[in-house]
Amino acid sequence: MQTGIDSPCRGDYLTRITLGQEFYVPTPDPQKLTELENRIAKMKATTAPQPVKEEHYTMVNMAWRMVIELVAGIAIGFGIGYGLDRLFGTLPVFLILFIGLGFVAGVRTMMRTAQEVQEMHMARAADDKEG
C-alpha cells in the first residue's frame, strides 16, 4: 500500500491525483465573485488606516533622542577606551581619549538631529504659507 502525501488515506482529491485521473473544478460564479469583491472593499474601507494625528510631544521625543545619542556616544567611547586601557595596561590614557571622542561623536549626532528638526519646521512653515 502506498503511504505519504499522495496516499489514498489523505482523501479523495489526492487519490485521484495519485491514480492519474482527471478531476472537475467548478468555474466560480461571476456574481458571487463580485459580491465577494464588494464585501472585501467595504471591509477595507471601514478598517482603512486613519491619517496619523501629529503627536503633542514631538519636541519632547526629539529632546530625549538627542540626550540618548549623547549618552550613547560617551558610553561607547568609555567602553572602547576602558577596553584598550585594560589591553595595553595604560589605564587613564585611552579612557580619557575615547570618552572625549565619544562626546564629540554624540554632539555631532545631536547636531544632525537638530538640523532634521529645523528642516521639519521650515517645511511645515512653507506648507502653512502655501495653504
Tab-separated table of C-alpha atoms in Angstrom:
chain	number	residue	atom	x	y	z
A	1	MET	CA	0.000	0.000	0.000
A	2	GLN	CA	1.197	3.493	-0.825
A	3	THR	CA	1.965	5.906	2.019
A	4	GLY	CA	2.958	9.545	2.200
A	5	ILE	CA	1.408	12.752	0.971
A	6	ASP	CA	-0.259	11.103	-2.065
A	7	SER	CA	-1.637	8.115	-0.178
A	8	PRO	CA	-5.319	7.170	-0.538
A	9	CYS	CA	-5.861	7.775	3.167
A	10	ARG	CA	-5.356	11.523	2.613
A	11	GLY	CA	-8.717	11.883	0.833
A	12	ASP	CA	-10.454	11.572	-2.497
A	13	TYR	CA	-8.683	14.539	-4.111
A	14	LEU	CA	-5.195	13.160	-3.569
A	15	THR	CA	-6.265	9.629	-4.522
A	16	ARG	CA	-7.367	10.850	-7.933
A	17	ILE	CA	-4.066	12.672	-8.445
A	18	THR	CA	-2.144	9.535	-7.482
A	19	LEU	CA	-4.126	7.356	-9.896
A	20	GLY	CA	-3.730	9.899	-12.702
A	21	GLN	CA	-7.440	10.531	-13.093
A	22	GLU	CA	-8.893	13.840	-14.166
A	23	PHE	CA	-10.922	15.783	-11.663
A	24	TYR	CA	-13.511	18.510	-12.039
A	25	VAL	CA	-13.035	22.003	-10.591
A	26	PRO	CA	-16.179	24.103	-10.917
A	27	THR	CA	-15.891	27.537	-12.523
A	28	PRO	CA	-16.504	30.329	-9.995
A	29	ASP	CA	-19.777	32.206	-10.329
A	30	PRO	CA	-19.077	35.798	-11.513
A	31	GLN	CA	-21.934	37.199	-9.435
A	32	LYS	CA	-20.567	35.620	-6.266
A	33	LEU	CA	-17.093	36.915	-7.098
A	34	THR	CA	-18.343	40.498	-7.487
A	35	GLU	CA	-20.280	40.182	-4.226
A	36	LEU	CA	-17.134	38.950	-2.515
A	37	GLU	CA	-15.079	41.794	-4.014
A	38	ASN	CA	-17.670	44.323	-2.815
A	39	ARG	CA	-17.620	42.858	0.692
A	40	ILE	CA	-13.817	42.954	0.768
A	41	ALA	CA	-13.789	46.565	-0.461
A	42	LYS	CA	-16.379	47.512	2.172
A	43	MET	CA	-14.313	45.894	4.950
A	44	LYS	CA	-11.141	47.583	3.725
A	45	ALA	CA	-12.912	50.941	3.739
A	46	THR	CA	-14.069	50.512	7.336
A	47	THR	CA	-10.619	49.417	8.510
A	48	ALA	CA	-8.602	51.843	6.378
A	49	PRO	CA	-5.802	53.477	8.337
A	50	GLN	CA	-6.783	56.880	9.590
A	51	PRO	CA	-4.447	59.797	8.950
A	52	VAL	CA	-1.880	59.989	11.699
A	53	LYS	CA	-2.510	62.865	14.031
A	54	GLU	CA	0.501	64.922	14.921
A	55	GLU	CA	1.887	63.957	18.269
A	56	HIS	CA	1.663	66.518	21.011
A	57	TYR	CA	5.033	65.598	22.454
A	58	THR	CA	7.121	65.619	19.265
A	59	MET	CA	9.644	68.077	20.653
A	60	VAL	CA	9.994	66.097	23.869
A	61	ASN	CA	10.674	62.972	21.815
A	62	MET	CA	13.360	64.800	19.843
A	63	ALA	CA	14.941	66.094	23.049
A	64	TRP	CA	15.086	62.584	24.509
A	65	ARG	CA	16.543	61.306	21.257
A	66	MET	CA	19.314	63.902	21.480
A	67	VAL	CA	20.080	63.046	25.102
A	68	ILE	CA	20.211	59.337	24.330
A	69	GLU	CA	22.510	59.938	21.349
A	70	LEU	CA	24.909	61.946	23.503
A	71	VAL	CA	24.924	59.422	26.343
A	72	ALA	CA	25.352	56.532	23.883
A	73	GLY	CA	28.357	58.225	22.288
A	74	ILE	CA	30.001	58.765	25.661
A	75	ALA	CA	29.202	55.208	26.809
A	76	ILE	CA	30.635	53.674	23.648
A	77	GLY	CA	33.742	55.830	23.986
A	78	PHE	CA	34.079	54.764	27.620
A	79	GLY	CA	33.785	51.095	26.678
A	80	ILE	CA	36.351	51.284	23.892
A	81	GLY	CA	38.767	53.371	25.979
A	82	TYR	CA	38.497	51.138	29.026
A	83	GLY	CA	38.952	48.030	26.892
A	84	LEU	CA	42.068	49.397	25.212
A	85	ASP	CA	43.500	50.568	28.539
A	86	ARG	CA	42.982	47.111	30.051
A	87	LEU	CA	44.521	45.516	26.965
A	88	PHE	CA	47.636	47.706	26.918
A	89	GLY	CA	47.873	48.414	30.660
A	90	THR	CA	47.676	52.207	30.248
A	91	LEU	CA	44.626	52.823	32.409
A	92	PRO	CA	43.677	56.508	32.027
A	93	VAL	CA	45.109	57.368	28.580
A	94	PHE	CA	42.726	55.664	26.144
A	95	LEU	CA	39.807	56.064	28.541
A	96	ILE	CA	40.079	59.856	28.510
A	97	LEU	CA	40.791	59.964	24.775
A	98	PHE	CA	37.815	57.819	23.767
A	99	ILE	CA	35.401	59.457	26.207
A	100	GLY	CA	36.288	62.735	24.501
A	101	LEU	CA	35.837	61.205	21.058
A	102	GLY	CA	32.518	59.682	22.144
A	103	PHE	CA	31.384	63.088	23.394
A	104	VAL	CA	32.313	64.692	20.072
A	105	ALA	CA	30.507	61.947	18.144
A	106	GLY	CA	27.429	62.380	20.356
A	107	VAL	CA	27.407	66.146	19.826
A	108	ARG	CA	27.734	65.693	16.050
A	109	THR	CA	24.796	63.282	16.078
A	110	MET	CA	22.781	65.731	18.185
A	111	MET	CA	23.535	68.499	15.695
A	112	ARG	CA	22.277	66.315	12.831
A	113	THR	CA	19.076	65.676	14.773
A	114	ALA	CA	18.687	69.399	15.438
A	115	GLN	CA	19.129	70.050	11.719
A	116	GLU	CA	16.389	67.493	10.956
A	117	VAL	CA	14.064	69.273	13.386
A	118	GLN	CA	14.865	72.636	11.826
A	119	GLU	CA	14.195	71.308	8.305
A	120	MET	CA	10.921	69.809	9.518
A	121	HIS	CA	9.829	73.162	10.948
A	122	MET	CA	10.879	75.023	7.794
A	123	ALA	CA	8.872	72.592	5.625
A	124	ARG	CA	5.857	72.927	7.915
A	125	ALA	CA	6.110	76.734	7.802
A	126	ALA	CA	6.310	76.643	3.994
A	127	ASP	CA	3.236	74.401	3.866
A	128	ASP	CA	1.361	76.788	6.172
A	129	LYS	CA	2.200	79.754	3.907
A	130	GLU	CA	1.029	77.899	0.795
A	131	GLY	CA	-2.136	76.504	2.382
